[in-house]
Amino acid sequence: MENVSNISKLFYTWIILFIVWLAFTSTLAIEEVITGLIVSLIVALLSFRFFTGTGLGIFAPKKIFYLTQYFFVFIGALIKANFHVAKIVLSPSLPINPGIVEFETKLKSDFAKMVLANSITLTPGTFTVDIVENRFYIHWLEVEATDEESVYKEIAEGFEKILLKIYE
Amino acid sequence: METVLLYLGYFFVSLGAAFLFLGAFGIFRMPDFYTRLQAGTKSSTLGAMSLILGVGLMQPEWFFKTLIIIIFIAISNPISSHALARGAYKTHQKPLTDTIDAYEEVAEENDNKKEE
Amino acid sequence: MNVFFIIIMGIIMLAGVFAVIRFVKGPTTADRVVALDNLSTIVVATLIFMGFVFQRFIYIDVSLIYAVLGFIGVLTIARYLEGGI
């Protein structure tokens, strides 16, 4: 994970930027494609050092499989979260019991932590207030447990198991 | 095929509008800043995503561009709400709570560091 | 322009009204910024929907730029609240 070569990073950035270009122009005319290849190469050369920490390794079939799995888990949690919030907002008594809890993560790379924090923000009743080193501080709408173990199990375990396989 | 896509688009657009409404209603109803942020972020993110996806389905030639906007909203909304929560805690806005506030010590520590 | 589109626009407008009420009522700056953030998301969604109703492709680009600017604006205010500007 730590030793990703610059070439790999450059190609990863180039591919991502080129896909974004294709989506923006929404055409496969040969002039557009060639211009896109050149422009995205120039931008990739300028920015690959800051853009990514992963490189081409992310396109391995196993990781693609886990990324897809993560995507579906995430969408499921997102939809559940919305019905959960809808239920609370629409009930006349407003059944909430808020509080800020904490837990410790096993993830090491900054990008993976960012993905985990964003996922937690979009899942039922929780959002990330701050990350200090590897401690997450989570605002929880209905606090069910205050000790770290059960908080971790309740909020983060499902996402982190998959993220550990992708990024570590 | 066309009509199936059209009705699917209708479905997603209605769902999106409903969730946008619920998000705004939640911001209006919730008792304190952090709970407002909860309602606002989640519902308006899924609402906007679903509405834009619906438009993308009804107008297939726009689909990829709408996809870009969906991805941008899915990434940017949680980040901005996270930044806002952190900023609000630094202005000594305490969360309404009966149970636990684990972040309090960290915030106090940061305050002390700043004073030194 | 059929009835369905008008109903959808009505619901979105109602959402906007609630967000504006929170924006006016406050009580703190942070509350107002949450309402503003929510409003900008609503405007992005509305612009794309309007672009579809009136068949104007350019609205999509406008809404993308609006989303980026709204995001940067909220980040700037958050940074200001934190005291790091």
Coordinates of C-alpha atoms in Angstrom, one line a residue:
Chain A
M1 CA 0.0 0.0 0.0
E2 CA 2.7 2.5 0.9
N3 CA 5.0 2.0 -2.1
V4 CA 2.9 3.0 -5.1
S5 CA 5.1 4.0 -8.0
N6 CA 4.6 7.4 -9.6
I7 CA 3.9 5.8 -13.0
S8 CA 1.0 3.8 -11.6
K9 CA -0.4 7.0 -9.9
L10 CA 0.0 8.9 -13.1
F11 CA -1.9 6.4 -15.2
Y12 CA -4.6 6.0 -12.6
T13 CA -5.2 9.8 -12.5
W14 CA -5.1 9.9 -16.3
I15 CA -7.8 7.2 -16.7
I16 CA -10.1 8.8 -14.1
L17 CA -9.7 12.3 -15.7
F18 CA -10.4 10.9 -19.1
I19 CA -13.5 9.1 -18.0
V20 CA -14.7 12.4 -16.5
W21 CA -13.9 14.1 -19.8
L22 CA -16.0 11.5 -21.7
A23 CA -18.9 12.0 -19.4
F24 CA -18.8 15.8 -19.8
T25 CA -18.6 15.9 -23.6
S26 CA -21.0 12.9 -24.0
T27 CA -19.7 12.1 -27.4
L28 CA -17.2 9.7 -29.1
A29 CA -16.2 12.0 -32.0
I30 CA -12.5 11.3 -32.8
E31 CA -11.4 15.0 -32.3
E32 CA -13.1 15.2 -28.9
V33 CA -11.5 12.0 -27.8
I34 CA -8.0 13.0 -28.9
T35 CA -8.3 16.4 -27.3
G36 CA -9.5 14.7 -24.1
L37 CA -6.6 12.3 -24.0
I38 CA -4.1 15.2 -24.4
V39 CA -5.8 17.6 -21.9
S40 CA -6.3 14.9 -19.3
L41 CA -2.6 13.8 -19.6
I42 CA -1.5 17.4 -19.0
V43 CA -3.7 17.8 -15.9
A44 CA -2.7 14.3 -14.7
L45 CA 1.0 15.3 -15.0
L46 CA 0.4 18.4 -12.9
S47 CA -1.7 16.8 -10.2
F48 CA -1.0 13.0 -9.8
R49 CA 1.1 13.5 -6.7
F50 CA -1.9 14.9 -4.7
F51 CA -4.7 13.3 -6.5
T52 CA -4.4 9.7 -5.3
G53 CA -2.6 7.4 -2.9
T54 CA -3.7 4.1 -4.5
G55 CA -2.6 3.8 -8.1
L56 CA -3.5 1.1 -10.6
G57 CA -3.7 -1.6 -8.0
I58 CA -7.3 -0.6 -7.4
F59 CA -8.4 -2.0 -10.8
A60 CA -7.6 -5.6 -9.8
P61 CA -10.7 -7.8 -10.3
K62 CA -10.9 -8.7 -6.6
K63 CA -10.9 -5.1 -5.5
I64 CA -13.5 -4.2 -8.2
F65 CA -15.7 -6.9 -6.7
Y66 CA -15.3 -5.4 -3.2
L67 CA -15.9 -1.9 -4.5
T68 CA -19.2 -3.1 -6.1
Q69 CA -20.2 -4.8 -2.9
Y70 CA -19.4 -1.6 -1.0
F71 CA -21.5 0.4 -3.4
F72 CA -24.5 -1.8 -2.9
V73 CA -24.1 -1.8 0.9
F74 CA -23.8 1.9 0.8
I75 CA -26.9 2.5 -1.3
G76 CA -28.9 0.2 1.0
A77 CA -27.8 2.1 4.1
L78 CA -28.5 5.4 2.4
I79 CA -32.1 4.5 1.6
K80 CA -32.6 3.0 5.0
A81 CA -31.2 6.2 6.6
N82 CA -33.7 8.4 4.7
F83 CA -36.8 6.4 5.7
H84 CA -35.4 6.5 9.3
V85 CA -35.1 10.2 9.2
A86 CA -38.5 10.6 7.5
K87 CA -40.1 8.5 10.2
I88 CA -38.6 10.7 12.9
V89 CA -39.4 14.0 11.2
L90 CA -43.0 13.1 10.5
S91 CA -43.9 11.7 13.9
P92 CA -45.5 14.3 16.1
S93 CA -43.5 13.6 19.3
L94 CA -40.0 13.8 17.7
P95 CA -38.5 10.7 19.3
I96 CA -34.8 11.6 19.5
N97 CA -32.1 11.0 22.1
P98 CA -28.9 12.6 20.6
G99 CA -25.3 12.5 21.8
I100 CA -21.7 12.3 20.5
V101 CA -20.0 9.0 20.8
E102 CA -16.4 7.9 19.8
F103 CA -14.7 4.8 18.4
E104 CA -11.3 3.8 17.0
T105 CA -10.7 2.7 13.5
K106 CA -8.3 0.2 12.0
L107 CA -7.9 2.0 8.7
K108 CA -4.6 3.7 8.0
S109 CA -4.8 5.6 4.7
D110 CA -6.3 9.0 4.8
F111 CA -8.5 8.4 1.8
A112 CA -10.0 5.3 3.3
K113 CA -10.8 7.3 6.5
M114 CA -12.5 9.9 4.3
V115 CA -14.6 7.3 2.6
L116 CA -15.6 5.8 5.9
A117 CA -16.5 9.2 7.4
N118 CA -18.6 10.1 4.4
S119 CA -20.4 6.8 4.5
I120 CA -21.1 7.2 8.2
T121 CA -22.5 10.6 7.5
L122 CA -25.0 9.2 5.0
T123 CA -26.2 6.2 7.1
P124 CA -29.0 6.0 9.6
G125 CA -28.9 8.6 12.4
T126 CA -25.2 9.2 12.5
F127 CA -22.7 11.7 11.2
T128 CA -19.0 12.4 11.7
V129 CA -18.1 15.5 13.7
D130 CA -14.3 15.1 13.7
I131 CA -11.5 12.7 13.1
V132 CA -8.5 13.0 15.4
E133 CA -5.7 10.6 14.3
N134 CA -7.7 7.3 14.2
R135 CA -10.5 8.2 16.6
F136 CA -13.9 9.0 15.0
Y137 CA -16.3 11.3 16.8
I138 CA -19.9 10.6 15.8
H139 CA -23.1 12.5 16.5
W140 CA -25.8 9.9 16.9
L141 CA -29.5 10.7 16.8
E142 CA -30.6 7.8 18.9
V143 CA -27.9 6.7 21.3
E144 CA -28.2 3.0 22.0
A145 CA -24.8 2.3 23.5
T146 CA -22.0 4.5 24.9
D147 CA -19.0 2.1 25.2
E148 CA -16.6 1.9 22.2
E149 CA -17.1 -1.8 21.4
S150 CA -20.8 -1.7 20.8
V151 CA -20.6 1.7 19.1
Y152 CA -18.1 0.3 16.7
K153 CA -20.2 -2.8 16.0
E154 CA -23.3 -0.8 15.5
I155 CA -22.0 2.0 13.3
A156 CA -18.8 1.1 11.5
E157 CA -18.2 -2.6 11.3
G158 CA -20.1 -3.3 8.1
F159 CA -18.3 -0.6 6.1
E160 CA -14.9 -1.1 7.6
K161 CA -14.7 -4.8 6.9
I162 CA -15.0 -4.1 3.2
L163 CA -12.8 -1.0 3.2
L164 CA -10.0 -2.9 4.9
K165 CA -10.0 -5.4 2.0
I166 CA -9.9 -2.6 -0.6
Y167 CA -7.4 -0.2 0.8
E168 CA -5.0 -2.2 3.1
Chain B
M1 CA -38.4 0.7 -23.5
E2 CA -38.9 4.4 -23.8
T3 CA -42.1 4.4 -21.8
V4 CA -40.6 2.1 -19.1
L5 CA -37.7 4.6 -18.7
L6 CA -40.2 7.5 -18.6
Y7 CA -42.3 6.0 -15.8
L8 CA -39.1 5.0 -13.9
G9 CA -38.1 8.6 -14.3
Y10 CA -41.4 9.8 -13.0
F11 CA -41.0 7.5 -10.0
F12 CA -37.5 8.8 -9.1
V13 CA -38.5 12.4 -9.6
S14 CA -41.5 12.1 -7.2
L15 CA -39.3 10.3 -4.7
G16 CA -36.6 12.9 -4.9
A17 CA -39.1 15.8 -4.5
A18 CA -40.6 14.1 -1.5
F19 CA -37.2 13.6 0.2
L20 CA -36.2 17.2 -0.6
F21 CA -39.3 18.3 1.2
L22 CA -38.7 16.1 4.1
G23 CA -35.1 17.4 4.5
A24 CA -36.3 21.0 4.6
F25 CA -39.1 20.1 6.9
G26 CA -36.6 18.3 9.2
I27 CA -34.4 21.4 9.3
F28 CA -37.5 23.4 10.2
R29 CA -38.6 21.0 13.0
M30 CA -35.6 19.7 14.7
P31 CA -34.6 21.2 18.1
D32 CA -30.9 21.9 17.9
F33 CA -28.1 22.5 15.3
Y34 CA -26.7 19.0 15.2
T35 CA -30.0 17.2 14.8
R36 CA -30.9 19.8 12.1
L37 CA -27.7 18.9 10.3
Q38 CA -28.7 15.2 10.5
A39 CA -32.1 15.7 8.8
G40 CA -30.8 18.2 6.3
T41 CA -27.8 16.3 5.0
K42 CA -29.3 12.9 4.6
S43 CA -32.7 13.7 3.1
S44 CA -31.5 16.5 0.8
T45 CA -28.6 14.4 -0.5
L46 CA -30.8 11.4 -1.4
G47 CA -33.6 13.7 -2.6
A48 CA -31.3 15.6 -5.0
M49 CA -29.6 12.4 -6.2
S50 CA -32.9 10.7 -6.9
L51 CA -34.5 13.7 -8.6
I52 CA -31.4 14.2 -10.9
L53 CA -31.3 10.4 -11.7
G54 CA -35.0 10.6 -12.6
V55 CA -34.3 13.5 -15.1
G56 CA -31.3 11.5 -16.5
L57 CA -33.6 8.5 -17.1
M58 CA -36.3 10.6 -18.8
Q59 CA -33.8 12.3 -21.0
P60 CA -31.2 9.5 -21.8
E61 CA -28.8 11.7 -23.8
W62 CA -28.2 13.7 -20.6
F63 CA -27.6 10.7 -18.5
F64 CA -23.8 10.8 -18.2
K65 CA -23.7 14.5 -17.3
T66 CA -26.4 14.0 -14.6
L67 CA -24.3 11.1 -13.3
I68 CA -21.4 13.5 -12.8
I69 CA -23.6 15.8 -10.8
I70 CA -24.9 13.0 -8.7
I71 CA -21.4 11.8 -7.8
F72 CA -20.4 15.4 -7.0
I73 CA -23.4 15.9 -4.7
A74 CA -22.7 12.5 -3.0
I75 CA -19.1 13.5 -2.2
S76 CA -19.5 17.2 -1.5
N77 CA -22.6 17.2 0.8
P78 CA -21.2 15.0 3.6
I79 CA -17.9 16.9 3.5
S80 CA -19.6 20.3 3.8
S81 CA -21.8 19.1 6.7
H82 CA -18.8 17.6 8.5
A83 CA -16.9 20.8 8.1
L84 CA -19.9 22.8 9.4
A85 CA -20.3 20.5 12.5
R86 CA -16.7 20.9 13.3
G87 CA -16.8 24.7 12.8
A88 CA -20.0 25.0 14.9
Y89 CA -18.5 23.0 17.8
K90 CA -15.5 25.4 17.8
T91 CA -17.9 28.3 18.3
H92 CA -19.0 26.6 21.6
Q93 CA -22.3 25.4 20.2
K94 CA -23.0 22.5 22.6
P95 CA -25.1 19.6 21.3
L96 CA -28.4 18.9 23.0
T97 CA -27.9 15.7 24.9
D98 CA -29.0 13.6 27.8
T99 CA -26.5 10.7 27.4
I100 CA -22.9 11.4 26.3
D101 CA -20.7 14.0 24.6
A102 CA -17.4 12.4 24.0
Y103 CA -16.1 15.2 21.9
E104 CA -16.1 17.8 24.7
E105 CA -12.6 16.9 26.0
V106 CA -11.0 17.2 22.6
A107 CA -12.6 20.5 22.0
E108 CA -11.4 21.8 25.3
E109 CA -7.9 20.6 24.7
N110 CA -7.9 22.4 21.4
D111 CA -9.1 25.6 23.1
N112 CA -6.3 25.4 25.6
K113 CA -3.7 24.9 22.9
K114 CA -4.9 28.0 21.1
E115 CA -4.7 30.1 24.2
E116 CA -1.1 29.1 24.8
Chain C
M1 CA -45.9 21.0 -19.3
N2 CA -48.4 18.8 -17.6
V3 CA -49.9 18.6 -14.2
F4 CA -47.3 16.2 -12.9
F5 CA -44.5 18.7 -13.4
I6 CA -46.5 21.5 -11.7
I7 CA -47.1 19.3 -8.6
I8 CA -43.4 18.4 -8.4
M9 CA -42.4 22.1 -8.6
G10 CA -45.0 22.9 -5.9
I11 CA -43.5 20.3 -3.5
I12 CA -40.0 21.6 -4.2
M13 CA -41.1 25.2 -3.6
L14 CA -42.7 24.2 -0.3
A15 CA -39.3 22.6 0.7
G16 CA -37.7 25.9 -0.2
V17 CA -40.1 27.8 1.9
F18 CA -39.3 25.7 5.0
A19 CA -35.6 26.2 4.5
V20 CA -36.1 29.9 4.1
I21 CA -38.1 30.1 7.4
R22 CA -35.2 28.4 9.2
F23 CA -32.7 30.8 7.4
V24 CA -34.7 33.8 8.7
K25 CA -35.3 32.4 12.2
G26 CA -31.7 31.4 13.0
P27 CA -31.0 31.5 16.0
T28 CA -27.2 31.1 15.4
T29 CA -25.0 31.6 12.3
A30 CA -24.5 27.8 12.0
D31 CA -28.2 27.2 11.8
R32 CA -28.5 29.7 9.0
V33 CA -25.6 28.1 7.1
V34 CA -27.3 24.7 7.3
A35 CA -30.4 26.2 5.8
L36 CA -28.3 27.9 3.1
D37 CA -26.6 24.6 2.3
N38 CA -29.9 22.8 2.0
L39 CA -31.3 25.6 -0.2
S40 CA -28.3 25.4 -2.6
T41 CA -28.9 21.6 -2.9
I42 CA -32.6 22.3 -3.6
V43 CA -31.7 24.9 -6.2
V44 CA -29.3 22.5 -8.0
A45 CA -32.0 19.9 -8.2
T46 CA -34.6 22.4 -9.3
L47 CA -32.3 23.8 -12.1
I48 CA -31.9 20.4 -13.6
F49 CA -35.6 19.7 -13.4
M50 CA -36.4 23.0 -15.0
G51 CA -33.8 22.2 -17.7
F52 CA -35.8 19.1 -18.4
V53 CA -39.2 20.7 -18.4
F54 CA -38.1 23.5 -20.8
Q55 CA -35.7 21.3 -22.7
R56 CA -32.7 23.5 -22.2
F57 CA -29.4 21.6 -22.0
I58 CA -27.4 24.6 -20.7
Y59 CA -29.2 24.4 -17.3
I60 CA -27.2 21.3 -16.5
D61 CA -23.9 23.2 -16.8
V62 CA -25.3 26.1 -14.8
S63 CA -26.4 23.7 -12.0
L64 CA -23.0 22.0 -11.9
I65 CA -21.2 25.4 -11.5
Y66 CA -23.8 26.3 -8.9
A67 CA -23.1 23.1 -7.0
V68 CA -19.4 23.7 -7.0
L69 CA -19.7 27.4 -5.9
G70 CA -22.2 26.5 -3.1
F71 CA -19.9 23.8 -1.8
I72 CA -17.0 26.2 -1.7
G73 CA -19.1 28.9 0.0
V74 CA -20.2 26.6 2.8
L75 CA -16.6 25.3 3.3
T76 CA -15.5 29.0 3.5
I77 CA -18.1 29.8 6.2
A78 CA -17.3 26.6 8.1
R79 CA -13.6 27.6 8.1
Y80 CA -14.5 31.1 9.3
L81 CA -16.5 29.7 12.2
E82 CA -13.6 27.5 13.1
G83 CA -11.4 30.7 13.2
G84 CA -8.8 29.6 10.7
I85 CA -9.3 32.0 7.8

